[in-house]
Amino acid sequence: MGASWVVTKRLIKRAFILIGGFGLNILLVQQLNLSNNSDKLILLMTLLVAGLIIERLLNEPTE
């Protein structure tokens, strides 16, 4: 039971991080008021990659 709970907890945490990061990206794009769609896409992809790197750094080490 312990191992499955750890995996479930990790998946829930990752889902919240990704959902929260995506919401923040949308808010940032709206605040910057970018007119060009390619600029929006580049910004979203950059922030998504940065969020994934931060999530990887904060992830607890697996044993």
MMTF fields as JSON, N, C-alpha, C and O atoms, coordinates in Angstrom:
{
  "mmtfVersion": "1.0.0",
  "mmtfProducer": "UNKNOWN",
  "numBonds": 251,
  "numAtoms": 252,
  "numGroups": 63,
  "numChains": 1,
  "numModels": 1,
  "chainsPerModel": [1],
  "groupsPerChain": [63],
  "chainIdList": ["A"],
  "bondAtomList": [4, 2, 8, 6, 12, 10, 16, 14, 20, 18, 24, 22, 28, 26, 32, 30, 36, 34, 40, 38, 44, 42, 48, 46, 52, 50, 56, 54, 60, 58, 64, 62, 68, 66, 72, 70, 76, 74, 80, 78, 84, 82, 88, 86, 92, 90, 96, 94, 100, 98, 104, 102, 108, 106, 112, 110, 116, 114, 120, 118, 124, 122, 128, 126, 132, 130, 136, 134, 140, 138, 144, 142, 148, 146, 152, 150, 156, 154, 160, 158, 164, 162, 168, 166, 172, 170, 176, 174, 180, 178, 184, 182, 188, 186, 192, 190, 196, 194, 200, 198, 204, 202, 208, 206, 212, 210, 216, 214, 220, 218, 224, 222, 228, 226, 232, 230, 236, 234, 240, 238, 244, 242, 248, 246],
  "bondOrderList": [1, 1, 1, 1, 1, 1, 1, 1, 1, 1, 1, 1, 1, 1, 1, 1, 1, 1, 1, 1, 1, 1, 1, 1, 1, 1, 1, 1, 1, 1, 1, 1, 1, 1, 1, 1, 1, 1, 1, 1, 1, 1, 1, 1, 1, 1, 1, 1, 1, 1, 1, 1, 1, 1, 1, 1, 1, 1, 1, 1, 1, 1],
  "groupList": [{"groupName": "MET", "atomNameList": ["N", "CA", "C", "O"], "elementList": ["N", "C", "C", "O"], "formalChargeList": [0, 0, 0, 0], "bondAtomList": [1, 0, 2, 1, 3, 2], "bondOrderList": [1, 1, 2], "singleLetterCode": "M", "chemCompType": "L-PEPTIDE LINKING"}, {"groupName": "GLY", "atomNameList": ["N", "CA", "C", "O"], "elementList": ["N", "C", "C", "O"], "formalChargeList": [0, 0, 0, 0], "bondAtomList": [1, 0, 2, 1, 3, 2], "bondOrderList": [1, 1, 2], "singleLetterCode": "G", "chemCompType": "PEPTIDE LINKING"}, {"groupName": "ALA", "atomNameList": ["N", "CA", "C", "O"], "elementList": ["N", "C", "C", "O"], "formalChargeList": [0, 0, 0, 0], "bondAtomList": [1, 0, 2, 1, 3, 2], "bondOrderList": [1, 1, 2], "singleLetterCode": "A", "chemCompType": "L-PEPTIDE LINKING"}, {"groupName": "SER", "atomNameList": ["N", "CA", "C", "O"], "elementList": ["N", "C", "C", "O"], "formalChargeList": [0, 0, 0, 0], "bondAtomList": [1, 0, 2, 1, 3, 2], "bondOrderList": [1, 1, 2], "singleLetterCode": "S", "chemCompType": "L-PEPTIDE LINKING"}, {"groupName": "TRP", "atomNameList": ["N", "CA", "C", "O"], "elementList": ["N", "C", "C", "O"], "formalChargeList": [0, 0, 0, 0], "bondAtomList": [1, 0, 2, 1, 3, 2], "bondOrderList": [1, 1, 2], "singleLetterCode": "W", "chemCompType": "L-PEPTIDE LINKING"}, {"groupName": "VAL", "atomNameList": ["N", "CA", "C", "O"], "elementList": ["N", "C", "C", "O"], "formalChargeList": [0, 0, 0, 0], "bondAtomList": [1, 0, 2, 1, 3, 2], "bondOrderList": [1, 1, 2], "singleLetterCode": "V", "chemCompType": "L-PEPTIDE LINKING"}, {"groupName": "THR", "atomNameList": ["N", "CA", "C", "O"], "elementList": ["N", "C", "C", "O"], "formalChargeList": [0, 0, 0, 0], "bondAtomList": [1, 0, 2, 1, 3, 2], "bondOrderList": [1, 1, 2], "singleLetterCode": "T", "chemCompType": "L-PEPTIDE LINKING"}, {"groupName": "LYS", "atomNameList": ["N", "CA", "C", "O"], "elementList": ["N", "C", "C", "O"], "formalChargeList": [0, 0, 0, 0], "bondAtomList": [1, 0, 2, 1, 3, 2], "bondOrderList": [1, 1, 2], "singleLetterCode": "K", "chemCompType": "L-PEPTIDE LINKING"}, {"groupName": "ARG", "atomNameList": ["N", "CA", "C", "O"], "elementList": ["N", "C", "C", "O"], "formalChargeList": [0, 0, 0, 0], "bondAtomList": [1, 0, 2, 1, 3, 2], "bondOrderList": [1, 1, 2], "singleLetterCode": "R", "chemCompType": "L-PEPTIDE LINKING"}, {"groupName": "LEU", "atomNameList": ["N", "CA", "C", "O"], "elementList": ["N", "C", "C", "O"], "formalChargeList": [0, 0, 0, 0], "bondAtomList": [1, 0, 2, 1, 3, 2], "bondOrderList": [1, 1, 2], "singleLetterCode": "L", "chemCompType": "L-PEPTIDE LINKING"}, {"groupName": "ILE", "atomNameList": ["N", "CA", "C", "O"], "elementList": ["N", "C", "C", "O"], "formalChargeList": [0, 0, 0, 0], "bondAtomList": [1, 0, 2, 1, 3, 2], "bondOrderList": [1, 1, 2], "singleLetterCode": "I", "chemCompType": "L-PEPTIDE LINKING"}, {"groupName": "PHE", "atomNameList": ["N", "CA", "C", "O"], "elementList": ["N", "C", "C", "O"], "formalChargeList": [0, 0, 0, 0], "bondAtomList": [1, 0, 2, 1, 3, 2], "bondOrderList": [1, 1, 2], "singleLetterCode": "F", "chemCompType": "L-PEPTIDE LINKING"}, {"groupName": "ASN", "atomNameList": ["N", "CA", "C", "O"], "elementList": ["N", "C", "C", "O"], "formalChargeList": [0, 0, 0, 0], "bondAtomList": [1, 0, 2, 1, 3, 2], "bondOrderList": [1, 1, 2], "singleLetterCode": "N", "chemCompType": "L-PEPTIDE LINKING"}, {"groupName": "GLN", "atomNameList": ["N", "CA", "C", "O"], "elementList": ["N", "C", "C", "O"], "formalChargeList": [0, 0, 0, 0], "bondAtomList": [1, 0, 2, 1, 3, 2], "bondOrderList": [1, 1, 2], "singleLetterCode": "Q", "chemCompType": "L-PEPTIDE LINKING"}, {"groupName": "ASP", "atomNameList": ["N", "CA", "C", "O"], "elementList": ["N", "C", "C", "O"], "formalChargeList": [0, 0, 0, 0], "bondAtomList": [1, 0, 2, 1, 3, 2], "bondOrderList": [1, 1, 2], "singleLetterCode": "D", "chemCompType": "L-PEPTIDE LINKING"}, {"groupName": "GLU", "atomNameList": ["N", "CA", "C", "O"], "elementList": ["N", "C", "C", "O"], "formalChargeList": [0, 0, 0, 0], "bondAtomList": [1, 0, 2, 1, 3, 2], "bondOrderList": [1, 1, 2], "singleLetterCode": "E", "chemCompType": "L-PEPTIDE LINKING"}, {"groupName": "PRO", "atomNameList": ["N", "CA", "C", "O"], "elementList": ["N", "C", "C", "O"], "formalChargeList": [0, 0, 0, 0], "bondAtomList": [1, 0, 2, 1, 3, 2], "bondOrderList": [1, 1, 2], "singleLetterCode": "P", "chemCompType": "L-PEPTIDE LINKING"}],
  "groupTypeList": [0, 1, 2, 3, 4, 5, 5, 6, 7, 8, 9, 10, 7, 8, 2, 11, 10, 9, 10, 1, 1, 11, 1, 9, 12, 10, 9, 9, 5, 13, 13, 9, 12, 9, 3, 12, 12, 3, 14, 7, 9, 10, 9, 9, 0, 6, 9, 9, 5, 2, 1, 9, 10, 10, 15, 8, 9, 9, 12, 15, 16, 6, 15],
  "groupIdList": [1, 2, 3, 4, 5, 6, 7, 8, 9, 10, 11, 12, 13, 14, 15, 16, 17, 18, 19, 20, 21, 22, 23, 24, 25, 26, 27, 28, 29, 30, 31, 32, 33, 34, 35, 36, 37, 38, 39, 40, 41, 42, 43, 44, 45, 46, 47, 48, 49, 50, 51, 52, 53, 54, 55, 56, 57, 58, 59, 60, 61, 62, 63],
  "secStructList": [7, 2, 2, 2, 2, 2, 2, 2, 2, 2, 2, 2, 2, 2, 2, 2, 2, 2, 2, 2, 2, 2, 2, 2, 2, 2, 2, 2, 2, 2, 2, 2, 6, 7, 7, 7, 2, 2, 2, 2, 2, 2, 2, 2, 2, 2, 2, 2, 2, 2, 2, 2, 2, 2, 2, 2, 2, 2, 1, 7, 7, 7, 7],
  "xCoordList": [0.823, 0.0, 0.862, 0.511, 1.98, 2.813, 3.358, 3.382, 3.803, 4.39, 3.344, 3.612, 2.157, 1.126, 0.675, 0.357, 0.642, 0.244, 1.275, 0.913, 2.561, 3.618, 3.494, 3.628, 3.238, 3.086, 1.863, 1.924, 0.751, -0.477, -0.258, -0.678, 0.399, 0.662, 1.548, 1.33, 2.532, 3.431, 2.681, 2.909, 1.781, 0.998, 0.056, -0.107, -0.569, -1.471, -0.691, -1.15, 0.484, 1.306, 1.723, 1.682, 2.124, 2.543, 1.376, 1.557, 0.179, -0.999, -1.305, -1.591, -1.247, -1.508, -0.462, -0.802, 0.8, 1.857, 1.63, 1.762, 1.284, 1.085, -0.146, -0.111, -1.251, -2.471, -2.231, -2.624, -1.591, -1.302, -0.358, -0.548, 0.66, 1.595, 0.931, 1.226, 0.036, -0.657, -1.57, -1.658, -2.25, -3.11, -2.315, -2.751, -1.152, -0.297, 0.217, 0.334, 0.527, 0.971, -0.115, 0.169, -1.357, -2.471, -2.649, -2.846, -2.58, -2.713, -1.588, -1.818, -0.377, 0.756, 0.589, 0.868, 0.137, -0.075, -1.143, -1.002, -2.213, -3.263, -2.736, -3.083, -1.907, -1.375, -0.413, -0.399, 0.39, 1.349, 0.666, 1.225, -0.548, -1.349, -0.59, -0.506, -0.043, 0.715, -0.242, -1.281, 0.113, -0.777, -0.438, -1.318, 0.803, 1.221, 1.068, 1.547, 0.401, 0.177, 1.473, 1.585, 2.454, 3.717, 4.456, 5.129, 4.339, 4.944, 4.301, 4.99, 2.981, 2.277, 2.729, 2.967, 2.845, 3.241, 4.659, 4.926, 5.569, 6.955, 7.011, 7.732, 6.249, 6.235, 5.661, 6.218, 4.553, 3.94, 4.874, 4.996, 5.53, 6.428, 7.643, 8.094, 8.172, 9.312, 8.939, 9.69, 7.771, 7.343, 7.01, 7.242, 6.468, 6.171, 7.453, 7.524, 8.463, 9.742, 10.38, 10.918, 10.319, 10.875, 10.134, 10.755, 8.815, 8.038, 8.386, 8.465, 8.595, 8.965, 10.35, 10.581, 11.279, 12.617, 12.538, 13.171, 11.767, 11.617, 10.961, 11.37, 9.937, 9.264, 10.235, 10.192, 11.104, 12.085, 13.086, 13.483, 13.497, 14.448, 13.829, 14.506, 12.532, 11.872, 11.422, 11.079, 11.425, 10.936, 11.837, 13.064, 11.203, 11.986, 12.73, 12.217, 13.924, 14.701, 14.022, 13.49, 14.049, 13.445, 14.498, 15.681, 14.05, 14.985, 14.726, 15.415],
  "yCoordList": [-1.199, 0.0, 1.256, 2.257, 1.2, 2.384, 2.878, 4.081, 1.937, 2.337, 2.954, 3.955, 2.363, 2.909, 4.286, 5.146, 4.507, 5.815, 6.875, 8.007, 6.518, 7.465, 7.851, 9.024, 6.866, 7.144, 8.012, 8.961, 7.702, 8.487, 9.922, 10.866, 10.08, 11.419, 12.218, 13.413, 11.568, 12.235, 12.668, 13.766, 11.809, 12.159, 13.318, 14.198, 13.327, 14.427, 15.733, 16.766, 15.691, 16.894, 17.416, 18.621, 16.506, 16.915, 17.524, 18.503, 16.95, 17.484, 18.901, 19.78, 19.128, 20.472, 21.468, 22.604, 21.061, 21.958, 22.325, 23.49, 21.328, 21.605, 22.468, 23.391, 22.167, 22.963, 24.397, 25.343, 24.559, 25.901, 26.664, 27.858, 25.983, 26.637, 27.067, 28.142, 26.236, 26.596, 27.792, 28.678, 27.827, 28.971, 30.258, 31.312, 30.178, 31.363, 31.825, 33.026, 30.877, 31.252, 32.011, 33.016, 31.548, 32.225, 33.632, 34.581, 33.773, 35.101, 36.031, 37.213, 35.496, 36.323, 36.79, 37.948, 35.9, 36.282, 37.363, 38.302, 37.245, 38.261, 39.6, 40.647, 39.58, 40.821, 41.502, 42.729, 40.714, 41.304, 41.818, 42.647, 41.328, 41.812, 41.658, 42.598, 40.476, 40.227, 40.11, 39.455, 40.745, 40.734, 39.608, 39.116, 39.201, 38.187, 36.795, 36.547, 35.893, 34.551, 33.773, 32.968, 33.99, 33.27, 33.729, 32.925, 35.018, 35.499, 34.824, 34.44, 34.679, 34.01, 32.561, 32.069, 31.883, 30.479, 30.318, 29.417, 31.183, 31.111, 31.349, 30.649, 32.339, 32.623, 31.449, 31.06, 30.885, 29.756, 28.553, 27.895, 28.261, 27.107, 27.334, 26.408, 28.557, 28.864, 28.701, 28.112, 29.227, 29.114, 27.676, 27.26, 26.911, 25.508, 24.726, 23.923, 24.957, 24.273, 24.691, 23.854, 25.988, 26.458, 25.822, 25.429, 25.72, 25.085, 23.621, 23.123, 22.923, 21.506, 21.332, 20.384, 22.244, 22.171, 22.416, 21.704, 23.416, 23.707, 22.535, 22.163, 21.949, 20.796, 19.636, 18.922, 19.442, 18.358, 18.624, 17.7, 19.89, 20.226, 20.067, 19.664, 20.388, 20.287, 18.873, 18.573, 18.006, 16.647, 15.911, 15.984, 15.207, 14.485, 13.329, 12.72, 13.029, 11.951, 10.599, 10.299, 9.794, 8.46, 7.467, 7.604, 6.476, 5.469, 4.127, 3.156],
  "zCoordList": [0.0, 0.0, 0.0, -0.625, 0.696, 0.814, -0.513, -0.771, -1.367, -2.649, -3.568, -4.233, -3.608, -4.501, -4.021, -4.842, -2.715, -2.199, -2.559, -2.879, -2.51, -2.872, -4.344, -4.695, -5.203, -6.637, -6.877, -7.658, -6.216, -6.372, -5.912, -6.581, -4.769, -4.24, -5.194, -5.394, -5.772, -6.713, -7.97, -8.479, -8.478, -9.667, -9.392, -10.236, -8.212, -7.851, -7.762, -8.25, -7.142, -7.011, -8.382, -8.631, -9.273, -10.612, -11.384, -12.107, -11.237, -11.931, -11.454, -12.267, -10.143, -9.626, -10.112, -10.442, -10.16, -10.63, -12.09, -12.465, -12.925, -14.348, -14.586, -15.4, -13.871, -14.036, -13.573, -14.255, -12.421, -11.914, -12.821, -13.055, -13.333, -14.24, -15.535, -16.057, -16.061, -17.297, -17.062, -17.912, -15.915, -15.594, -15.46, -15.924, -14.829, -14.702, -16.058, -16.303, -16.944, -18.29, -19.027, -19.678, -18.937, -19.614, -19.055, -19.814, -17.727, -17.125, -17.571, -17.827, -17.662, -18.076, -19.518, -19.829, -20.398, -21.8, -21.891, -22.674, -21.099, -21.122, -20.607, -21.153, -19.569, -19.018, -19.991, -20.09, -20.709, -21.649, -22.905, -23.624, -23.174, -24.308, -25.625, -26.415, -25.852, -27.074, -28.253, -28.159, -29.354, -30.517, -31.487, -32.194, -31.528, -32.49, -31.874, -30.767, -32.589, -32.059, -31.891, -30.966, -32.762, -32.621, -31.364, -30.718, -31.01, -29.763, -28.564, -27.619, -28.599, -27.505, -27.385, -26.283, -28.515, -28.499, -27.97, -27.175, -28.406, -27.93, -26.422, -25.711, -25.928, -24.497, -23.709, -22.682, -24.182, -23.483, -23.445, -22.412, -24.559, -24.591, -23.689, -23.015, -23.672, -22.807, -21.34, -20.563, -20.965, -19.575, -19.206, -18.071, -20.15, -19.879, -19.63, -18.7, -20.456, -20.269, -18.946, -18.221, -18.632, -17.357, -16.184, -15.196, -16.29, -15.228, -15.066, -13.943, -16.174, -16.092, -15.48, -14.73, -15.793, -15.201, -13.697, -12.917, -13.29, -11.86, -11.148, -10.048, -11.779, -11.171, -11.018, -10.016, -11.992, -11.919, -10.795, -10.085, -10.631, -9.575, -8.189, -7.243, -8.071, -6.776, -6.448, -5.304, -7.455, -7.254, -6.267, -6.343, -5.347, -4.356, -5.022, -5.96, -4.547, -5.169, -4.98, -3.911, -6.029, -5.95, -5.498, -5.808, -4.767, -4.248, -4.873, -4.558]
}
